[in-house]
Coordinates of C-alpha atoms and ligand atoms in Angstrom, one line a residue:
X643 CA 80.2 -114.0 185.2
X644 CA 82.6 -113.4 188.0
X645 CA 84.3 -110.2 188.9
X646 CA 87.7 -110.3 190.6
X647 CA 89.0 -107.2 192.2
X648 CA 92.7 -106.2 192.1
X649 CA 95.0 -103.2 192.1
X650 CA 95.9 -101.7 188.7
X651 CA 99.5 -101.1 188.0
X652 CA 98.9 -100.1 184.4
X653 CA 95.7 -99.0 182.8
X654 CA 94.1 -100.3 179.6
X655 CA 91.6 -102.9 178.5
X656 CA 92.4 -106.5 177.5
X657 CA 89.9 -109.1 176.3
X658 CA 90.9 -112.7 175.7
X659 CA 91.5 -116.1 177.2
X660 CA 93.2 -116.7 180.5
X661 CA 96.4 -118.7 180.6
X662 CA 97.5 -119.5 184.1
X663 CA 101.3 -119.6 184.2
X664 CA 102.4 -122.7 186.0
X665 CA 106.1 -122.7 186.6
X666 CA 108.1 -125.8 186.6
X667 CA 108.5 -126.6 190.2
X668 CA 112.2 -126.4 190.7
X669 CA 112.7 -129.4 192.9
X670 CA 116.1 -129.1 194.4
X671 CA 117.3 -132.1 196.4
X672 CA 119.9 -131.9 199.2
X673 CA 122.7 -134.2 198.2
X674 CA 125.8 -134.9 200.3
X675 CA 129.0 -134.2 198.3
X676 CA 132.7 -134.9 199.1
X677 CA 134.2 -132.8 196.3
X678 CA 133.2 -129.4 197.7
X679 CA 135.8 -127.7 195.5
X680 CA 134.1 -129.3 192.4
X681 CA 130.7 -127.9 193.5
X682 CA 132.2 -124.4 194.0
X683 CA 133.7 -124.6 190.5
X684 CA 130.2 -125.6 189.2
X685 CA 128.9 -122.4 190.7
X686 CA 131.6 -120.3 189.0
X687 CA 130.8 -121.8 185.6
X688 CA 127.0 -121.5 186.2
X689 CA 127.4 -117.9 187.1
X690 CA 129.3 -117.2 183.8
X691 CA 126.5 -118.8 181.8
X692 CA 123.8 -116.9 183.8
X693 CA 125.6 -113.6 183.2
X694 CA 125.7 -114.4 179.4
X695 CA 122.0 -115.1 179.5
X696 CA 121.3 -111.8 181.3
X697 CA 123.4 -109.9 178.8
X698 CA 121.3 -111.3 176.0
X699 CA 118.1 -110.5 178.0
X700 CA 119.4 -107.0 178.5
X701 CA 119.9 -106.5 174.7
X702 CA 116.4 -107.9 174.0
X703 CA 114.8 -105.6 176.6
X704 CA 116.7 -102.5 175.3
X705 CA 115.1 -103.1 171.9
X706 CA 111.6 -103.8 173.3
X707 CA 111.2 -101.5 176.3
X708 CA 114.2 -99.2 176.2
X709 CA 117.2 -98.5 178.3
X710 CA 115.5 -97.8 181.6
X711 CA 113.3 -100.9 181.4
X712 CA 116.3 -103.1 180.6
X713 CA 118.3 -101.8 183.5
X714 CA 116.9 -104.6 185.7
X715 CA 119.0 -107.2 183.9
X716 CA 122.1 -105.1 184.6
X717 CA 121.0 -105.1 188.2
X718 CA 120.7 -108.9 188.1
X719 CA 124.2 -109.2 186.8
X720 CA 125.4 -107.1 189.7
X721 CA 123.4 -109.2 192.1
X722 CA 125.1 -112.4 190.8
X723 CA 128.4 -110.8 191.6
X724 CA 127.3 -109.8 195.1
X725 CA 130.0 -111.0 197.5
X726 CA 127.7 -111.7 200.4
X727 CA 125.4 -113.8 198.2
X728 CA 128.3 -115.8 196.8
X729 CA 130.0 -116.2 200.2
X730 CA 126.8 -117.6 201.6
X731 CA 126.6 -120.2 198.8
X732 CA 130.3 -121.3 199.0
X733 CA 130.2 -121.3 202.8
X734 CA 127.2 -123.7 202.8
X735 CA 128.8 -126.0 200.3
X736 CA 132.1 -126.1 202.4
X737 CA 130.6 -126.4 205.9
X738 CA 127.6 -128.6 205.1
X739 CA 129.1 -130.7 202.2
X740 CA 126.0 -130.0 200.1
X741 CA 125.4 -129.8 196.4
X742 CA 125.6 -126.4 194.6
X743 CA 121.8 -126.4 193.6
X744 CA 120.8 -126.8 197.2
X745 CA 123.1 -124.1 198.5
X746 CA 121.8 -121.7 195.9
X747 CA 118.2 -122.5 196.7
X748 CA 118.7 -121.9 200.5
X749 CA 120.7 -118.8 200.0
X750 CA 118.1 -117.4 197.6
X751 CA 115.3 -118.1 200.1
X752 CA 117.3 -116.5 202.9
X753 CA 118.1 -113.4 200.9
X754 CA 114.6 -113.0 199.6
X755 CA 113.2 -113.2 203.1
X756 CA 115.7 -110.6 204.3
X757 CA 114.6 -108.2 201.5
X758 CA 110.9 -108.9 202.1
X759 CA 111.2 -107.9 205.7
X760 CA 112.8 -104.5 205.0
X761 CA 110.7 -101.4 205.7
X762 CA 111.6 -99.7 202.4
X763 CA 109.1 -100.7 199.7
X764 CA 111.7 -100.5 197.0
X765 CA 114.0 -103.0 198.9
X766 CA 111.0 -105.2 199.6
X767 CA 110.4 -105.5 195.9
X768 CA 114.0 -106.8 195.4
X769 CA 113.0 -110.1 197.0
X770 CA 111.5 -111.1 193.6
X771 CA 114.8 -110.3 191.9
X772 CA 117.0 -112.3 194.2
X773 CA 114.6 -115.3 193.8
X774 CA 114.8 -114.7 190.1
X775 CA 118.6 -114.9 189.9
X776 CA 118.7 -117.9 192.2
X777 CA 116.2 -119.8 190.0
X778 CA 118.3 -118.9 187.0
X779 CA 121.5 -120.3 188.6
X780 CA 119.7 -123.5 189.6
X781 CA 118.3 -123.9 186.0
X782 CA 121.8 -123.5 184.6
X783 CA 123.2 -126.0 187.2
X784 CA 120.5 -128.5 186.3
X785 CA 121.1 -128.0 182.6
X786 CA 117.6 -126.8 181.8
X787 CA 116.9 -123.6 179.9
X788 CA 113.2 -123.5 179.4
X789 CA 111.1 -121.1 181.4
X790 CA 107.8 -122.6 180.2
X791 CA 106.3 -119.5 178.8
X792 CA 105.3 -120.5 175.3
X793 CA 101.8 -119.9 174.2
X794 CA 100.2 -120.2 170.7
X795 CA 97.7 -117.4 171.0
X796 CA 97.7 -114.1 172.8
X797 CA 96.4 -114.6 176.3
X798 CA 95.8 -112.8 179.6
X799 CA 98.8 -114.2 181.6
X800 CA 97.7 -115.0 185.2
X801 CA 100.4 -116.0 187.7
X802 CA 101.1 -116.1 191.4
X803 CA 104.0 -113.7 190.8
X804 CA 106.2 -112.8 187.8
X805 CA 109.9 -112.4 187.8
X806 CA 111.2 -109.6 185.6
X807 CA 113.1 -112.0 183.4
X808 CA 109.8 -114.0 182.8
X809 CA 108.0 -110.8 181.9
X810 CA 110.5 -109.6 179.4
X811 CA 111.1 -113.1 177.9
X812 CA 107.5 -113.4 176.9
X813 CA 106.7 -112.7 173.3
X814 CA 105.0 -109.3 173.6
X815 CA 102.6 -110.2 170.8
X816 CA 101.3 -113.1 172.9
X817 CA 100.5 -111.2 176.1
X818 CA 97.3 -109.2 176.4
X819 CA 97.6 -108.4 180.1
X820 CA 99.4 -109.5 183.3
X821 CA 97.4 -110.5 186.4
X822 CA 99.1 -111.6 189.5
X823 CA 98.2 -112.6 193.0
X824 CA 101.3 -111.2 194.5
X825 CA 103.8 -108.5 193.5
X826 CA 104.0 -104.8 194.2
X827 CA 103.5 -101.7 192.2
X828 CA 107.1 -101.0 192.8
X829 CA 108.4 -104.2 191.4
X830 CA 110.3 -104.2 188.2
X831 CA 107.7 -106.4 186.7
X832 CA 105.1 -103.7 187.2
X833 CA 107.5 -101.1 185.8
X834 CA 108.2 -103.3 182.8
X835 CA 104.5 -103.9 182.3
X836 CA 103.9 -100.2 182.2
X837 CA 106.8 -99.7 179.8
X838 CA 105.4 -102.5 177.6
X839 CA 102.1 -100.7 177.5
X840 CA 100.2 -103.8 178.8
X841 CA 97.3 -103.6 181.3
X842 CA 98.5 -105.1 184.6
X843 CA 96.7 -106.0 187.8
X844 CA 98.2 -107.2 191.1
X845 CA 96.6 -108.6 194.3
X846 CA 94.0 -110.6 192.4
X847 CA 92.7 -113.5 194.3
X848 CA 91.9 -116.2 191.7
X849 CA 91.5 -120.0 191.6
X850 CA 92.8 -122.4 189.0
X851 CA 89.3 -123.0 187.5
X852 CA 89.6 -119.7 185.6
X853 CA 92.3 -121.2 183.4
X854 CA 91.4 -121.1 179.7
X855 CA 88.2 -119.0 180.3
X856 CA 87.3 -115.8 178.5
X857 CA 87.9 -112.7 180.5
X858 CA 88.2 -108.9 180.4
X859 CA 91.0 -107.1 182.3
X860 CA 90.0 -103.6 183.1
X861 CA 93.2 -101.7 184.1
X862 CA 91.2 -98.5 184.6
X863 CA 89.0 -99.9 187.3
X864 CA 91.4 -102.6 188.6
X865 CA 89.3 -105.6 188.0
X866 CA 89.1 -108.8 185.9
X867 CA 85.7 -110.1 184.7
X868 CA 85.7 -113.8 184.0
X869 CA 83.1 -115.3 181.7
X870 CA 81.5 -111.9 180.9
X871 CA 77.9 -111.7 179.8
X872 CA 77.3 -110.8 176.2
X873 CA 76.3 -107.1 176.8
X874 CA 79.3 -106.5 179.1
X875 CA 81.6 -108.0 176.6
X876 CA 80.2 -105.9 173.8
X877 CA 80.5 -102.7 175.8
X878 CA 84.2 -103.5 176.7
X879 CA 84.9 -104.4 173.0
X880 CA 83.8 -100.9 172.0
X881 CA 85.8 -99.3 174.8
X882 CA 88.9 -101.4 173.9
X883 CA 88.6 -100.4 170.2
X884 CA 88.5 -96.7 171.2
X885 CA 91.5 -97.1 173.4
X886 CA 93.5 -98.9 170.7
X887 CA 92.8 -96.2 168.1
X888 CA 93.6 -93.4 170.5
X889 CA 96.9 -95.1 171.6
X890 CA 97.9 -96.0 168.1
X891 CA 97.6 -92.4 166.9
X892 CA 99.5 -91.0 169.8
X893 CA 102.2 -93.7 170.1
X894 CA 103.4 -92.7 166.7
X895 CA 104.4 -89.4 168.3
X896 CA 106.7 -91.0 171.0
X897 CA 110.3 -90.1 170.6
X898 CA 109.5 -87.2 168.3
X899 CA 110.4 -83.6 168.9
X900 CA 108.0 -80.9 169.9
X901 CA 108.7 -78.8 166.9
X902 CA 106.6 -76.8 164.5
X903 CA 106.9 -77.2 160.7
X904 CA 109.0 -74.0 160.7
X905 CA 111.3 -75.3 163.3
X906 CA 110.1 -73.6 166.5
X907 CA 110.6 -75.8 169.5
X908 CA 108.9 -76.0 172.9
X909 CA 109.4 -78.2 175.9
X910 CA 106.5 -80.3 177.0
X911 CA 106.8 -81.5 180.5
X912 CA 104.4 -83.3 182.9
X913 CA 102.7 -82.5 186.2
X914 CA 102.8 -85.0 189.0
X915 CA 101.5 -85.2 192.6
X916 CA 103.2 -88.3 193.8
X917 CA 106.3 -90.4 193.2
X918 CA 104.5 -93.2 191.5
X919 CA 103.2 -90.8 188.8
X920 CA 106.6 -90.8 187.3
X921 CA 105.8 -94.0 185.4
X922 CA 103.1 -92.1 183.7
X923 CA 105.5 -89.3 182.8
X924 CA 107.9 -91.7 181.1
X925 CA 105.0 -93.7 179.6
X926 CA 103.8 -90.5 177.8
X927 CA 107.3 -89.4 176.8
X928 CA 107.4 -86.1 178.6
X929 CA 110.7 -84.2 178.4
X930 CA 110.7 -83.6 182.1
X931 CA 108.6 -82.9 185.1
X932 CA 107.4 -79.3 185.1
X933 CA 105.5 -79.4 188.4
X934 CA 105.8 -81.8 191.2
X935 CA 103.1 -80.7 193.7
X936 CA 105.1 -81.6 196.8
X937 CA 102.3 -80.8 199.2
X938 CA 100.8 -84.3 198.4
X939 CA 103.7 -85.7 200.4
X940 CA 102.3 -83.7 203.3
X941 CA 98.6 -84.4 202.6
X942 CA 98.9 -88.2 202.6
X943 CA 100.3 -88.2 206.1
X944 CA 99.0 -87.3 209.5
X945 CA 102.2 -85.6 210.7
X946 CA 104.9 -83.6 208.9
X947 CA 107.0 -85.8 206.5
X948 CA 110.5 -86.0 207.8
X949 CA 113.5 -84.6 205.9
X950 CA 114.6 -88.2 205.2
X951 CA 111.2 -89.2 203.9
X952 CA 111.1 -86.2 201.6
X953 CA 114.7 -86.7 200.5
X954 CA 113.9 -90.3 199.5
X955 CA 110.9 -89.2 197.5
X956 CA 112.7 -86.4 195.6
X957 CA 115.8 -88.7 195.1
X958 CA 113.6 -91.4 193.6
X959 CA 111.9 -89.0 191.2
X960 CA 115.2 -87.4 190.2
X961 CA 116.9 -90.8 189.7
X962 CA 114.0 -92.3 187.7
X963 CA 113.9 -89.2 185.4
X964 CA 117.6 -90.0 184.7
X965 CA 118.9 -86.4 184.2
X966 CA 115.7 -84.9 182.7
X967 CA 114.5 -81.8 184.5
X968 CA 112.4 -82.2 187.6
X969 CA 110.8 -79.0 188.9
X970 CA 109.7 -79.5 192.5
X971 CA 107.3 -76.9 193.9
X972 CA 107.8 -76.2 197.6
X973 CA 104.8 -76.8 199.9
X974 CA 101.6 -75.2 198.6
X975 CA 99.4 -76.1 201.5
X976 CA 96.3 -74.1 202.6
X977 CA 93.2 -73.0 200.8
X978 CA 91.7 -76.2 199.3
X979 CA 94.7 -78.3 200.4
X980 CA 94.3 -78.8 204.2
X981 CA 96.1 -81.0 206.6
X982 CA 94.9 -81.0 210.2
X983 CA 98.3 -81.3 211.8
X984 CA 99.3 -77.9 210.4
X985 CA 96.7 -76.5 212.8
X986 CA 95.6 -73.8 210.4
X987 CA 92.9 -71.5 211.6
X988 CA 89.5 -71.3 209.9
X989 CA 89.6 -68.4 207.5
X990 CA 86.9 -66.5 205.7
X991 CA 88.8 -66.4 202.5
X992 CA 91.3 -69.3 202.6
X993 CA 92.3 -68.9 198.9
X994 CA 93.6 -65.4 199.8
X995 CA 94.7 -66.5 203.2
X996 CA 97.6 -68.1 205.1
X997 CA 98.9 -70.5 202.5
X998 CA 101.9 -71.7 200.5
X999 CA 105.0 -69.5 200.7
X1000 CA 103.3 -67.4 203.4
X1001 CA 103.4 -70.4 205.7
X1002 CA 106.9 -71.3 204.7
X1003 CA 108.3 -67.8 205.3
X1004 CA 106.4 -67.5 208.6
X1005 CA 107.5 -71.0 209.8
X1006 CA 111.0 -71.4 208.4
X1007 CA 111.6 -74.6 210.3
X1008 CA 109.0 -76.4 208.0
X1009 CA 110.5 -74.7 204.9
X1010 CA 114.1 -75.5 205.8
X1011 CA 113.3 -79.2 206.3
X1012 CA 111.9 -79.3 202.8
X1013 CA 114.8 -77.3 201.3
X1014 CA 117.4 -79.5 203.0
X1015 CA 115.7 -82.6 201.5
X1016 CA 115.5 -81.0 198.1
X1017 CA 119.2 -79.9 198.0
X1018 CA 120.3 -83.3 199.3
X1019 CA 118.4 -85.0 196.5
X1020 CA 119.7 -82.6 193.9
X1021 CA 122.9 -84.6 193.2
X1022 CA 120.8 -87.5 191.9
X1023 CA 119.5 -85.8 188.8
X1024 CA 118.4 -82.4 187.6
X1025 CA 116.2 -80.8 190.2
X1026 CA 114.8 -77.3 190.0
X1027 CA 113.0 -75.7 192.9
X1028 CA 109.9 -73.5 192.4
X1029 CA 108.2 -71.3 194.9
X1030 CA 104.4 -70.8 194.8
X1031 CA 102.1 -67.8 195.4
X1032 CA 104.7 -65.1 195.1
X1033 CA 103.5 -61.5 195.3
X1034 CA 106.7 -59.5 195.9
X1035 CA 110.4 -59.1 195.3
X1036 CA 110.8 -59.0 199.1
X1037 CA 109.4 -62.5 199.4
X1038 CA 111.9 -63.8 196.8
X1039 CA 114.8 -62.1 198.6
X1040 CA 113.8 -63.6 201.9
X1041 CA 113.5 -67.1 200.2
X1042 CA 117.0 -66.6 198.9
X1043 CA 118.4 -65.8 202.3
X1044 CA 116.8 -68.9 203.8
X1045 CA 118.2 -71.0 200.9
X1046 CA 121.6 -69.6 201.6
X1047 CA 121.3 -70.6 205.2
X1048 CA 120.4 -74.1 204.2
X1049 CA 123.2 -74.4 201.8
X1050 CA 125.7 -73.1 204.4
X1051 CA 124.4 -75.7 206.9
X1052 CA 124.8 -78.5 204.4
X1053 CA 128.3 -77.4 203.5
X1054 CA 129.3 -77.3 207.1
X1055 CA 127.9 -80.8 207.6
X1056 CA 129.9 -82.0 204.5
X1057 CA 126.6 -82.9 202.7
X1058 CA 127.0 -82.5 198.9
X1059 CA 124.4 -80.7 196.8
X1060 CA 124.2 -79.5 193.2
X1061 CA 123.7 -76.2 191.6
X1062 CA 119.9 -75.9 191.6
X1063 CA 117.9 -73.8 189.2
X1064 CA 115.3 -71.7 191.2
X1065 CA 112.2 -70.2 189.9
X1066 CA 108.8 -68.9 190.9
X1067 CA 105.2 -69.5 190.0
X1068 CA 103.4 -66.6 188.5
X1069 CA 99.9 -67.1 189.8
X1070 CA 98.9 -63.8 191.3
X1071 CA 98.2 -60.6 189.3
X1072 CA 100.8 -58.8 191.5
X1073 CA 103.5 -61.2 190.3
X1074 CA 102.4 -60.6 186.7
X1075 CA 102.6 -56.8 187.0
X1076 CA 106.1 -56.8 188.6
X1077 CA 107.4 -59.7 186.5
X1078 CA 110.0 -57.4 185.0
X1079 CA 111.4 -57.0 188.5
X1080 CA 111.0 -60.6 189.6
X1081 CA 112.7 -61.8 186.4
X1082 CA 116.0 -60.2 187.7
X1083 CA 115.8 -62.3 190.8
X1084 CA 115.1 -65.9 189.6
X1085 CA 116.0 -68.4 186.9
X1086 CA 112.6 -69.1 185.5
X1087 CA 108.8 -68.4 185.7
X1088 CA 106.1 -71.0 185.6
X1089 CA 102.6 -69.6 185.2
X1090 CA 99.9 -71.1 187.4
X1091 CA 96.9 -70.3 185.3
X1092 CA 94.5 -72.0 187.8
X1093 CA 95.1 -69.5 190.5
X1094 CA 96.0 -66.7 188.1
X1095 CA 92.5 -67.0 186.6
X1096 CA 90.8 -67.1 190.0
X1097 CA 92.6 -64.0 191.2
X1098 CA 92.4 -62.1 188.0
X1099 CA 88.7 -62.7 187.4
X1100 CA 87.9 -62.7 191.2
X1101 CA 86.2 -66.1 190.8
X1102 CA 86.7 -68.8 193.4
X1103 CA 88.0 -71.7 191.5
X1104 CA 86.3 -74.1 193.9
X1105 CA 82.8 -72.5 193.4
X1106 CA 80.9 -74.8 191.1
X1107 CA 78.2 -72.2 190.6
X1108 CA 80.7 -69.9 188.9
X1109 CA 82.2 -72.6 186.6
X1110 CA 80.5 -71.1 183.6
X1111 CA 82.2 -67.8 184.1
X1112 CA 85.6 -69.1 185.2
X1113 CA 87.1 -68.4 181.9
X1114 CA 90.8 -69.1 181.5
X1115 CA 90.6 -67.9 177.9
X1116 CA 89.7 -64.4 179.2
X1117 CA 91.6 -61.8 177.3
X1118 CA 93.0 -60.5 180.7
X1119 CA 94.6 -63.8 181.4
X1120 CA 96.0 -64.2 177.9
X1121 CA 97.5 -60.7 178.0
X1122 CA 99.0 -61.5 181.4
X1123 CA 100.7 -64.6 180.0
X1124 CA 102.1 -62.6 177.1
X1125 CA 103.4 -60.0 179.5
X1126 CA 105.1 -62.6 181.7
X1127 CA 106.8 -64.3 178.8
X1128 CA 108.1 -60.9 177.4
X1129 CA 109.4 -59.8 180.7
X1130 CA 111.1 -63.2 181.3
X1131 CA 112.8 -63.1 177.9
X1132 CA 114.0 -59.5 178.4
X1133 CA 116.0 -60.8 181.4
X1134 CA 117.1 -63.9 179.6
X1135 CA 115.1 -66.4 181.6
X1136 CA 112.6 -68.9 180.4
X1137 CA 108.8 -69.0 181.0
X1138 CA 106.3 -71.8 181.0
X1139 CA 102.8 -72.7 182.0
X1140 CA 102.0 -75.4 184.6
X1141 CA 98.4 -74.7 185.2
X1142 CA 95.6 -76.6 183.4
X1143 CA 95.5 -74.1 180.6
X1144 CA 98.8 -75.4 179.4
X1145 CA 97.1 -78.6 178.2
X1146 CA 94.3 -76.7 176.4
X1147 CA 95.0 -77.8 172.8
X1148 CA 92.8 -75.0 171.4
X1149 CA 95.5 -72.6 172.7
X1150 CA 98.6 -74.5 172.0
X1151 CA 99.3 -72.6 168.8
X1152 CA 98.8 -69.2 170.5
X1153 CA 101.2 -70.3 173.3
X1154 CA 103.9 -71.2 170.9
X1155 CA 103.4 -67.9 169.1
X1156 CA 103.6 -66.0 172.4
X1157 CA 107.1 -67.5 172.8
X1158 CA 106.4 -69.8 175.8
X1159 CA 109.4 -72.0 176.4
X1160 CA 107.6 -74.8 178.2
X1161 CA 104.1 -76.3 178.8
X1162 CA 103.7 -78.7 181.7
X1163 CA 100.6 -80.8 181.5
X1164 CA 98.9 -83.9 182.9
X1165 CA 101.0 -86.8 181.6
X1166 CA 98.2 -88.1 179.3
X1167 CA 98.2 -84.7 177.5
X1168 CA 101.9 -84.7 176.5
X1169 CA 101.3 -86.5 173.2
X1170 CA 98.1 -84.6 172.3
X1171 CA 99.9 -81.3 172.8
X1172 CA 102.9 -82.6 170.9
X1173 CA 100.5 -83.5 168.0
X1174 CA 99.3 -79.9 167.8
X1175 CA 102.8 -78.4 167.9
X1176 CA 104.0 -80.7 165.1
X1177 CA 101.0 -79.8 163.0
X1178 CA 101.4 -76.1 163.2
X1179 CA 103.3 -73.9 160.8
Ligands
PEP2054 C1 98.0 -73.2 189.4 O1 97.5 -72.5 190.3 O2 97.8 -73.0 188.2 C2 98.9 -74.3 189.7 C3 99.5 -75.0 188.8 O3 98.9 -74.7 191.1 P1 97.7 -75.5 191.8 O4 96.7 -75.9 190.8 O5 98.4 -76.6 192.5 O6 97.2 -74.4 192.7
MG2055 MG1 98.3 -72.5 192.3

């Protein structure tokens, strides 16, 4: 038994035989040609054929993995039309009197290298795409169409790297898992693997001897166990079976509405902490993002993230969610979320201390940087902004003044931004009690039941000793939720829950009855909550 470590890009368990994917080595010879115009014409014709192939792949992918997963083949078509790429090929043919295949191979290598050296992870991952389109062109020029991916039985596909077109061309029923030595979690292959619901690992250092051997891919732990011992295999078979059953039941709910039998609807969104969590949101069919805890962008760094870094992150999330609502919460640092570079003093009661919106209002430079990034990103999708730890109308009015200053600056700089919905978190008893007044000031409420429970019951949510009495089902908390919803509706705004209680399926029915408009939960809870909603009267 050998255990190979890797990095998981999609969870799940797969058990089966390994098939190492050996690609036909595209040997491309350099040949001297006199008729350069003829070679250039061959490129034109090959490009047409390649585009036809990509269109067919796009159609296949739309059916198998949906519109967003298929997008890559649209991108490939655009790449084939890229003037710099084509100019490089024709220029080489003309100036060096070389054959079309060779010019494509060299151009493909050059462009791939150029992408690979870029700083941006997304652009880096485009190296695989440019290689992919170049290999396709060469195959067409050489008159070959096979990509050597046929297999009789379902296998764990192991490869050096996988091009998106290879991934999607595989017969899904024949692939148990993807395992590669190279590739990145940003690559489209990884994205497709996630959309295809197949466990996938990258960065696995394997040797050819594992070909044909029995193995387990553990996408939860990020490892592949080759030649597993009997008891290990048995344990994984059970785990796998449980997974299959769970997924089967929930998958049936994908694409279905969150509607009760009597027709009452509720939005079910997902909570995220980092950009890469968006894959999980889509995977679980959430209607939007109800809470993006933006402070994680600050926590994973040892200095303040710049406006540009934040802008890129928010833009990527908004774009990937393709118009679905993305509610981004402004910085909620302090208390249990500490970053040294903020230089926050030690406090006796940090949960009730200098944190969240209090820092932002006291240090508007930090706040403005984030607001600028958010408004700049707002044109790439449907972004809403949400402010944490609110206790007064005065705070909200001050926030609005700062927002106006930011918008004015952007307008003066000629930077476009969209109309952004702005709401607040209701997570202090004070906010609950004045929710009638706050509702006149904002576009929505999102109830943070984690903090609301701690402040209402006077129980530190971090104190493990008090876990048994930290009761989010406490009548006081439930009454507060009802009060907030009613006050929101009186002013014609919507109210949701983004604290953990939103995912508590024993309360789903009560929440729907209370009139909550939205529940934002950990991505894996979207379908379980949908299930309860659909089962209720
Ligand atoms: C909450 O308090 O319920 C909440 C959603 O915010 P956080 O858990 O990040 O404090
Ligand atoms: Mg909170």
